[in-house]
Amino acid sequence: MPWRSAAAAVLVLAVGGGALALGTDGWSVWTAEGARRQAVLTNPRPLPDYPLTDSRGNALNLAELETPLVVVDLIYTRCPTVCLAMGAQLRTLQTELAATGLSEKVGILSITFDPSDDRQALADYLERFHAIAPNWRAARFDNDEDLERILEQLGVVLIPEPRVGFVHNAAFYLVENGYVVEILEVEDRMGLLAAIRRRAAT
């Protein structure tokens, strides 16, 4: 499916997702965003077997990442707002992981949804945030169909916006052995670190 068609399909999902925002899930959460985060706690979501290519041209498999725990975020490198906030949080997180001896158990993977992000753009993004290789990698999907599916599966709302590129929601996805086990807010780095420590200790 061409990128424009994929973007249109995601836009439809975004409109539908907005309609769900007033719903509840057993009175325990009040938004669709909260519902998806609670859902993975009780029913971890497997990542599909989709191929990616990182900033160095190396092949990756989304379902078989190299460390037991991986923090995944979905970004585009031209983003002037939330992606910068996520990058800054991950820069601090990688320092904290090194200080607590968890770097070998935890990887970071930033995945772009922008078809214009080539390998050089991904490399520049990592350099901007002083990413330490190979613990923090950036990659893109090899085809648009896989990108569209993963956006839907992870509940990512993505709306093309000519002035800034995209308007999108954002979160950190904690992946354990190929399953999304927690979804955390961008501002909650300490909660993310606590989740990593808890899971790394088991």
Coordinates of N, CA and C in Angstrom, one line a residue:
M1 N 0.8 -1.2 0.0 CA 0.0 0.0 0.0 C 0.9 1.2 0.0
P2 N 0.7 2.2 -0.9 CA 1.5 3.4 -0.9 C 1.3 4.1 0.4
W3 N 2.4 5.0 0.7 CA 2.4 5.7 1.9 C 1.2 6.6 2.1
R4 N 0.7 7.3 1.1 CA -0.4 8.2 1.2 C -1.7 7.4 1.6
S5 N -1.8 6.2 1.0 CA -3.0 5.4 1.4 C -2.9 4.9 2.9
A6 N -1.6 4.6 3.3 CA -1.4 4.1 4.6 C -1.7 5.3 5.6
A7 N -1.3 6.5 5.3 CA -1.5 7.6 6.1 C -3.0 7.9 6.2
A8 N -3.7 7.8 5.1 CA -5.2 8.0 5.1 C -5.9 7.0 6.0
A9 N -5.4 5.8 6.0 CA -6.0 4.7 6.8 C -5.8 5.0 8.3
V10 N -4.6 5.5 8.6 CA -4.3 5.8 10.0 C -5.1 7.0 10.4
L11 N -5.3 8.0 9.5 CA -6.1 9.1 9.9 C -7.5 8.7 10.3
V12 N -8.1 7.7 9.5 CA -9.4 7.2 9.9 C -9.4 6.6 11.3
L13 N -8.3 5.9 11.5 CA -8.2 5.3 12.9 C -8.1 6.3 13.9
A14 N -7.4 7.4 13.6 CA -7.3 8.5 14.6 C -8.6 9.1 14.9
V15 N -9.5 9.3 13.9 CA -10.8 9.9 14.1 C -11.6 8.9 15.0
G16 N -11.5 7.6 14.7 CA -12.3 6.6 15.5 C -11.8 6.6 16.9
G17 N -10.4 6.7 17.0 CA -9.8 6.7 18.4 C -10.3 7.9 19.2
G18 N -10.5 9.0 18.5 CA -11.0 10.2 19.3 C -12.4 10.0 19.8
A19 N -13.2 9.3 19.1 CA -14.5 9.0 19.5 C -14.6 8.1 20.7
L20 N -13.5 7.3 20.9 CA -13.4 6.4 22.0 C -12.9 7.0 23.3
A21 N -12.4 8.2 23.1 CA -11.7 8.9 24.3 C -12.7 9.2 25.4
L22 N -14.0 9.2 25.2 CA -14.9 9.4 26.3 C -15.4 8.1 27.0
G23 N -14.9 7.0 26.5 CA -15.3 5.7 27.0 C -14.6 5.4 28.3
T24 N -15.1 4.3 28.9 CA -14.5 3.8 30.1 C -14.2 2.3 30.0
D25 N -13.4 1.8 30.9 CA -13.1 0.4 30.9 C -13.3 -0.1 32.3
G26 N -14.6 -0.6 32.6 CA -14.9 -1.0 33.9 C -14.8 0.1 35.0
W27 N -15.0 1.3 34.6 CA -14.9 2.5 35.4 C -13.5 2.7 36.0
S28 N -12.5 2.0 35.6 CA -11.1 2.1 36.1 C -10.3 3.0 35.3
V29 N -10.6 3.3 34.1 CA -9.9 4.2 33.2 C -10.9 5.1 32.5
W30 N -10.5 6.3 32.1 CA -11.4 7.2 31.5 C -11.1 7.5 30.0
T31 N -10.0 7.0 29.5 CA -9.7 7.4 28.1 C -9.2 6.1 27.4
A32 N -9.3 6.2 26.0 CA -8.8 5.0 25.3 C -7.3 4.9 25.5
E33 N -6.6 6.0 25.7 CA -5.1 5.9 26.0 C -4.9 5.1 27.2
G34 N -5.6 5.4 28.3 CA -5.5 4.7 29.5 C -5.8 3.3 29.4
A35 N -6.9 3.0 28.6 CA -7.3 1.6 28.4 C -6.2 0.8 27.8
R36 N -5.6 1.3 26.7 CA -4.5 0.5 26.1 C -3.4 0.2 27.0
R37 N -3.1 1.2 27.9 CA -1.9 1.0 28.8 C -2.3 -0.1 29.8
Q38 N -3.5 0.0 30.3 CA -3.9 -1.1 31.3 C -4.0 -2.4 30.6
A39 N -4.4 -2.5 29.3 CA -4.6 -3.7 28.7 C -3.4 -4.6 28.6
V40 N -2.2 -3.9 28.3 CA -1.0 -4.7 28.1 C -0.5 -5.2 29.5
L41 N -0.9 -4.6 30.5 CA -0.4 -5.1 31.9 C -1.1 -6.4 32.1
T42 N -2.3 -6.6 31.7 CA -3.0 -7.9 32.0 C -2.9 -8.8 30.8
N43 N -2.6 -8.3 29.6 CA -2.5 -9.2 28.4 C -1.4 -8.6 27.5
P44 N -0.1 -9.0 27.9 CA 1.0 -8.5 27.1 C 0.8 -8.8 25.6
R45 N 1.2 -7.8 24.8 CA 0.9 -7.9 23.3 C 2.2 -8.3 22.6
P46 N 2.1 -9.4 21.8 CA 3.3 -9.8 21.1 C 3.6 -8.9 19.9
L47 N 4.9 -8.6 19.7 CA 5.3 -7.8 18.6 C 5.3 -8.7 17.3
P48 N 4.9 -8.2 16.2 CA 4.9 -9.0 15.0 C 6.3 -9.2 14.4
D49 N 6.5 -10.1 13.5 CA 7.7 -10.5 12.9 C 8.0 -9.6 11.7
Y50 N 8.3 -8.3 12.0 CA 8.4 -7.3 10.9 C 9.9 -7.0 10.8
P51 N 10.4 -6.9 9.6 CA 11.8 -6.5 9.4 C 12.0 -5.0 9.4
L52 N 13.2 -4.6 10.0 CA 13.6 -3.2 10.0 C 15.0 -3.1 9.6
T53 N 15.4 -1.9 9.2 CA 16.8 -1.6 8.9 C 17.3 -0.4 9.8
D54 N 18.4 -0.6 10.5 CA 18.9 0.5 11.4 C 19.7 1.5 10.6
S55 N 20.2 2.5 11.4 CA 21.0 3.6 10.8 C 22.3 3.2 10.2
R56 N 22.8 2.0 10.5 CA 24.0 1.5 10.0 C 23.8 0.5 8.8
G57 N 22.5 0.3 8.5 CA 22.2 -0.6 7.4 C 22.0 -2.0 7.8
N58 N 22.0 -2.3 9.2 CA 21.9 -3.6 9.7 C 20.4 -4.0 9.8
A59 N 20.1 -5.3 9.5 CA 18.8 -5.8 9.5 C 18.4 -6.1 11.0
L60 N 17.1 -5.8 11.3 CA 16.6 -6.1 12.6 C 15.3 -6.8 12.4
N61 N 14.9 -7.6 13.5 CA 13.6 -8.2 13.5 C 12.9 -7.8 14.7
L62 N 11.7 -7.1 14.5 CA 11.0 -6.5 15.6 C 10.6 -7.5 16.7
A63 N 10.3 -8.8 16.3 CA 9.9 -9.8 17.3 C 11.1 -10.4 18.0
E64 N 12.3 -10.2 17.5 CA 13.5 -10.8 18.1 C 14.6 -9.8 18.3
L65 N 14.4 -8.9 19.2 CA 15.4 -7.9 19.6 C 16.5 -8.5 20.4
E66 N 17.6 -7.8 20.5 CA 18.8 -8.4 21.0 C 18.9 -8.5 22.5
T67 N 18.2 -7.7 23.3 CA 18.3 -7.8 24.7 C 16.9 -8.2 25.3
P68 N 16.9 -8.8 26.5 CA 15.7 -9.3 27.0 C 14.6 -8.1 27.2
L69 N 15.1 -6.9 27.5 CA 14.2 -5.8 27.7 C 14.6 -4.7 26.7
V70 N 13.6 -4.1 26.1 CA 13.9 -3.0 25.1 C 12.9 -1.9 25.3
V71 N 13.3 -0.7 25.4 CA 12.5 0.5 25.4 C 12.3 0.9 24.0
V72 N 11.1 0.9 23.5 CA 10.8 1.3 22.1 C 10.0 2.6 22.1
D73 N 10.4 3.6 21.2 CA 9.6 4.7 21.0 C 9.4 4.9 19.5
L74 N 8.3 5.5 19.1 CA 8.0 5.8 17.7 C 8.1 7.3 17.4
I75 N 9.0 7.7 16.5 CA 9.3 9.1 16.3 C 9.4 9.4 14.8
Y76 N 9.7 10.7 14.6 CA 10.2 11.1 13.3 C 11.3 12.1 13.5
T77 N 12.3 12.1 12.8 CA 13.5 12.9 13.2 C 13.4 14.4 13.1
R78 N 12.4 14.8 12.3 CA 12.2 16.3 12.1 C 11.3 16.8 13.2
C79 N 10.7 16.0 14.0 CA 9.7 16.4 15.0 C 10.3 17.5 15.9
P80 N 9.6 18.7 16.0 CA 10.1 19.8 16.8 C 9.6 19.8 18.3
T81 N 8.8 18.8 18.6 CA 8.1 18.8 20.0 C 8.4 17.5 20.8
V82 N 7.4 16.6 20.7 CA 7.4 15.5 21.6 C 8.5 14.5 21.4
C83 N 8.9 14.4 20.1 CA 10.1 13.5 19.9 C 11.4 14.0 20.5
L84 N 11.5 15.3 20.6 CA 12.7 15.9 21.3 C 12.6 15.6 22.8
A85 N 11.4 15.6 23.3 CA 11.2 15.3 24.7 C 11.6 13.9 25.0
M86 N 11.1 13.0 24.1 CA 11.4 11.5 24.3 C 12.9 11.3 24.2
G87 N 13.5 11.9 23.2 CA 15.0 11.8 23.0 C 15.7 12.2 24.3
A88 N 15.3 13.3 24.8 CA 16.0 13.8 26.0 C 15.8 12.9 27.2
Q89 N 14.6 12.3 27.3 CA 14.4 11.4 28.4 C 15.2 10.1 28.2
L90 N 15.3 9.6 27.0 CA 16.1 8.4 26.7 C 17.6 8.7 26.9
R91 N 18.0 9.9 26.6 CA 19.4 10.2 26.9 C 19.8 10.1 28.4
T92 N 18.9 10.6 29.2 CA 19.0 10.4 30.6 C 18.9 9.0 31.1
L93 N 17.9 8.3 30.5 CA 17.7 6.9 30.9 C 18.9 6.0 30.6
Q94 N 19.6 6.2 29.4 CA 20.8 5.4 29.1 C 21.9 5.6 30.1
T95 N 22.0 6.9 30.6 CA 23.0 7.2 31.7 C 22.6 6.4 33.0
E96 N 21.3 6.4 33.3 CA 20.9 5.8 34.5 C 21.0 4.3 34.4
L97 N 20.8 3.7 33.2 CA 21.0 2.3 33.0 C 22.4 1.9 33.2
A98 N 23.3 2.7 32.7 CA 24.8 2.4 32.8 C 25.2 2.5 34.3
A99 N 24.6 3.5 35.0 CA 25.0 3.6 36.4 C 24.5 2.5 37.3
T100 N 23.4 1.9 36.9 CA 22.8 0.8 37.7 C 23.2 -0.6 37.2
G101 N 24.1 -0.6 36.1 CA 24.6 -1.9 35.6 C 23.6 -2.7 34.8
L102 N 22.6 -2.0 34.2 CA 21.6 -2.6 33.4 C 21.7 -2.5 31.9
S103 N 22.8 -1.9 31.5 CA 23.0 -1.6 30.1 C 23.0 -2.9 29.2
E104 N 23.5 -4.0 29.8 CA 23.6 -5.2 29.0 C 22.3 -5.9 28.9
K105 N 21.3 -5.6 29.8 CA 20.0 -6.2 29.8 C 19.0 -5.4 29.1
V106 N 19.2 -4.2 28.8 CA 18.2 -3.3 28.3 C 18.7 -2.5 27.1
G107 N 17.9 -2.6 26.0 CA 18.2 -1.8 24.8 C 17.2 -0.7 24.6
I108 N 17.6 0.2 23.7 CA 16.6 1.3 23.4 C 16.5 1.3 21.9
L109 N 15.3 1.3 21.3 CA 15.1 1.3 19.9 C 14.1 2.4 19.5
S110 N 14.6 3.4 18.8 CA 13.7 4.5 18.2 C 13.4 4.1 16.8
I111 N 12.1 4.0 16.5 CA 11.6 3.6 15.2 C 10.9 4.8 14.6
T112 N 11.3 5.2 13.4 CA 10.6 6.3 12.7 C 9.4 5.8 11.9
F113 N 8.4 6.7 11.8 CA 7.3 6.4 11.0 C 7.2 7.4 9.8
D114 N 8.3 8.1 9.6 CA 8.4 9.1 8.5 C 9.1 8.5 7.3
P115 N 8.5 8.3 6.2 CA 9.2 7.7 5.0 C 10.4 8.5 4.5
S116 N 10.5 9.7 4.9 CA 11.6 10.5 4.4 C 12.8 10.4 5.3
D117 N 12.7 9.7 6.4 CA 13.8 9.4 7.3 C 14.7 8.3 6.8
D118 N 15.9 8.7 6.2 CA 16.8 7.7 5.7 C 17.8 7.4 6.8
R119 N 18.8 6.6 6.4 CA 19.8 6.1 7.4 C 20.6 7.3 8.0
Q120 N 20.9 8.3 7.1 CA 21.6 9.4 7.6 C 20.8 10.2 8.6
A121 N 19.5 10.4 8.4 CA 18.7 11.1 9.3 C 18.6 10.4 10.6
L122 N 18.5 9.1 10.6 CA 18.5 8.3 11.8 C 19.8 8.4 12.6
A123 N 20.9 8.4 11.8 CA 22.2 8.5 12.5 C 22.4 9.9 13.1
D124 N 21.9 10.9 12.5 CA 22.0 12.3 13.0 C 21.1 12.4 14.3
Y125 N 20.0 11.7 14.3 CA 19.1 11.7 15.4 C 19.8 11.1 16.6
L126 N 20.4 10.0 16.4 CA 21.1 9.3 17.5 C 22.3 10.2 18.0
E127 N 23.0 10.8 17.1 CA 24.1 11.7 17.5 C 23.6 12.9 18.3
R128 N 22.4 13.4 17.9 CA 21.9 14.6 18.6 C 21.7 14.3 20.1
F129 N 21.3 13.1 20.4 CA 21.0 12.7 21.8 C 22.2 11.9 22.5
H130 N 23.3 11.9 21.8 CA 24.5 11.2 22.4 C 24.2 9.7 22.7
A131 N 23.5 9.1 21.8 CA 23.2 7.7 21.9 C 24.5 6.8 21.9
I132 N 24.5 5.9 22.8 CA 25.7 5.0 23.0 C 25.3 3.7 22.2
A133 N 26.1 3.4 21.2 CA 25.9 2.2 20.4 C 26.6 1.0 21.1
P134 N 26.1 -0.2 21.0 CA 24.9 -0.6 20.3 C 23.6 -0.6 21.1
N135 N 23.7 0.0 22.3 CA 22.5 -0.1 23.2 C 21.3 0.7 22.7
W136 N 21.6 1.9 22.1 CA 20.5 2.7 21.5 C 20.6 2.7 20.0
R137 N 19.6 2.2 19.4 CA 19.6 2.1 17.9 C 18.4 2.9 17.4
A138 N 18.4 3.3 16.1 CA 17.3 3.9 15.4 C 17.1 3.1 14.1
A139 N 15.8 2.9 13.8 CA 15.6 2.1 12.6 C 14.3 2.5 11.9
R140 N 14.1 2.0 10.7 CA 12.8 2.2 10.0 C 12.3 0.9 9.4
F141 N 11.0 0.8 9.2 CA 10.4 -0.4 8.7 C 10.8 -0.5 7.2
D142 N 10.9 -1.8 6.7 CA 11.3 -2.0 5.4 C 10.2 -1.8 4.4
N143 N 8.9 -1.8 4.9 CA 7.8 -1.5 3.9 C 6.7 -0.8 4.7
D144 N 5.9 -0.1 3.9 CA 4.8 0.7 4.5 C 3.7 -0.1 5.1
E145 N 3.4 -1.3 4.6 CA 2.4 -2.1 5.1 C 2.6 -2.5 6.6
D146 N 3.9 -2.9 6.9 CA 4.3 -3.2 8.2 C 4.1 -2.0 9.2
L147 N 4.5 -0.9 8.7 CA 4.4 0.3 9.5 C 3.0 0.6 9.8
E148 N 2.1 0.5 8.8 CA 0.7 0.8 9.1 C 0.1 -0.2 10.1
R149 N 0.5 -1.4 10.0 CA 0.0 -2.4 11.0 C 0.5 -2.2 12.4
I150 N 1.7 -1.8 12.5 CA 2.3 -1.7 13.9 C 1.7 -0.4 14.5
L151 N 1.4 0.6 13.7 CA 0.8 1.8 14.3 C -0.6 1.5 14.8
E152 N -1.3 0.7 14.1 CA -2.7 0.3 14.5 C -2.6 -0.6 15.8
Q153 N -1.7 -1.6 15.8 CA -1.5 -2.5 16.9 C -1.1 -1.9 18.2
L154 N -0.3 -0.8 18.1 CA 0.2 -0.2 19.3 C -0.7 1.0 19.7
G155 N -1.7 1.3 18.9 CA -2.6 2.4 19.2 C -2.0 3.8 19.0
V156 N -1.1 3.9 18.0 CA -0.4 5.2 17.7 C -1.4 6.0 16.8
V157 N -1.7 7.2 17.2 CA -2.5 8.1 16.4 C -1.5 9.0 15.6
L158 N -1.6 9.0 14.3 CA -0.7 9.7 13.4 C -1.5 10.4 12.4
I159 N -1.3 11.8 12.4 CA -2.0 12.6 11.4 C -1.0 13.5 10.7
P160 N -0.9 13.3 9.4 CA 0.0 14.2 8.6 C -0.4 15.6 8.8
E161 N 0.6 16.5 9.0 CA 0.4 17.9 9.2 C 1.5 18.7 8.4
P162 N 1.1 19.4 7.4 CA 2.1 20.0 6.5 C 3.1 20.9 7.2
R163 N 2.7 21.6 8.2 CA 3.6 22.6 8.8 C 4.7 22.0 9.6
V164 N 4.4 20.9 10.3 CA 5.4 20.3 11.2 C 5.7 18.9 10.8
G165 N 5.0 18.3 10.0 CA 5.3 16.9 9.6 C 4.1 16.0 10.0
F166 N 4.0 15.8 11.3 CA 3.0 14.9 11.8 C 2.5 15.4 13.2
V167 N 1.3 15.1 13.5 CA 0.8 15.2 14.8 C 0.5 13.8 15.3
H168 N 1.0 13.5 16.5 CA 0.9 12.1 16.9 C 1.0 12.0 18.4
N169 N 0.4 10.9 19.0 CA 0.6 10.7 20.4 C 1.9 10.0 20.6
A170 N 2.3 9.9 21.9 CA 3.7 9.4 22.1 C 3.7 8.6 23.5
A171 N 4.5 7.6 23.5 CA 4.7 6.8 24.7 C 5.9 6.0 24.6
F172 N 6.4 5.5 25.8 CA 7.4 4.5 25.8 C 6.8 3.1 25.9
Y173 N 7.3 2.2 25.1 CA 6.8 0.8 25.1 C 7.9 -0.1 25.7
L174 N 7.6 -0.7 26.8 CA 8.6 -1.6 27.4 C 8.3 -3.0 26.9
V175 N 9.3 -3.5 26.2 CA 9.2 -4.8 25.5 C 10.0 -5.8 26.3
E176 N 9.4 -7.0 26.6 CA 10.2 -8.0 27.3 C 10.0 -9.3 26.5
N177 N 11.2 -9.8 26.0 CA 11.2 -11.0 25.2 C 10.1 -11.0 24.1
G178 N 10.0 -9.9 23.4 CA 9.2 -9.8 22.2 C 7.7 -9.5 22.5
Y179 N 7.4 -9.1 23.7 CA 6.0 -8.8 24.1 C 6.0 -7.3 24.7
V180 N 5.1 -6.5 24.3 CA 4.9 -5.2 24.9 C 4.2 -5.5 26.3
V181 N 4.9 -5.2 27.4 CA 4.4 -5.5 28.7 C 3.9 -4.3 29.5
E182 N 4.4 -3.1 29.1 CA 4.0 -1.9 29.7 C 4.1 -0.7 28.7
I183 N 3.2 0.2 28.8 CA 3.2 1.5 28.1 C 3.2 2.6 29.1
L184 N 4.2 3.5 28.9 CA 4.4 4.5 29.9 C 4.4 5.9 29.3
E185 N 4.0 6.9 30.0 CA 4.0 8.3 29.5 C 5.4 8.8 29.3
V186 N 5.5 9.7 28.4 CA 6.8 10.2 28.0 C 7.5 10.9 29.2
E187 N 6.6 11.5 30.1 CA 7.2 12.3 31.2 C 7.6 11.3 32.4
D188 N 7.2 10.1 32.3 CA 7.3 9.2 33.4 C 8.6 8.3 33.3
R189 N 9.8 9.0 33.2 CA 11.0 8.3 33.0 C 11.3 7.4 34.3
M190 N 11.0 8.0 35.5 CA 11.3 7.3 36.7 C 10.4 6.0 36.8
G191 N 9.2 6.2 36.4 CA 8.3 5.0 36.3 C 8.8 3.9 35.4
L192 N 9.4 4.4 34.3 CA 10.0 3.5 33.3 C 11.2 2.8 33.9
L193 N 12.0 3.5 34.5 CA 13.2 3.0 35.2 C 12.8 2.0 36.2
A194 N 11.8 2.3 37.0 CA 11.4 1.4 38.1 C 10.8 0.1 37.5
A195 N 10.1 0.2 36.3 CA 9.6 -1.0 35.7 C 10.7 -1.9 35.1
I196 N 11.7 -1.2 34.6 CA 12.9 -2.0 34.1 C 13.6 -2.7 35.2
R197 N 13.8 -2.0 36.3 CA 14.5 -2.6 37.5 C 13.7 -3.8 38.0
R198 N 12.4 -3.7 38.1 CA 11.5 -4.7 38.6 C 11.6 -6.0 37.7
R199 N 11.5 -5.7 36.4 CA 11.5 -6.9 35.5 C 12.9 -7.5 35.3
A200 N 13.9 -6.6 35.4 CA 15.3 -7.2 35.2 C 15.7 -8.0 36.4
A201 N 15.0 -7.8 37.6 CA 15.4 -8.5 38.8 C 14.7 -9.9 38.8
T202 N 13.8 -10.2 38.0 CA 13.1 -11.5 38.0 C 13.8 -12.5 37.2

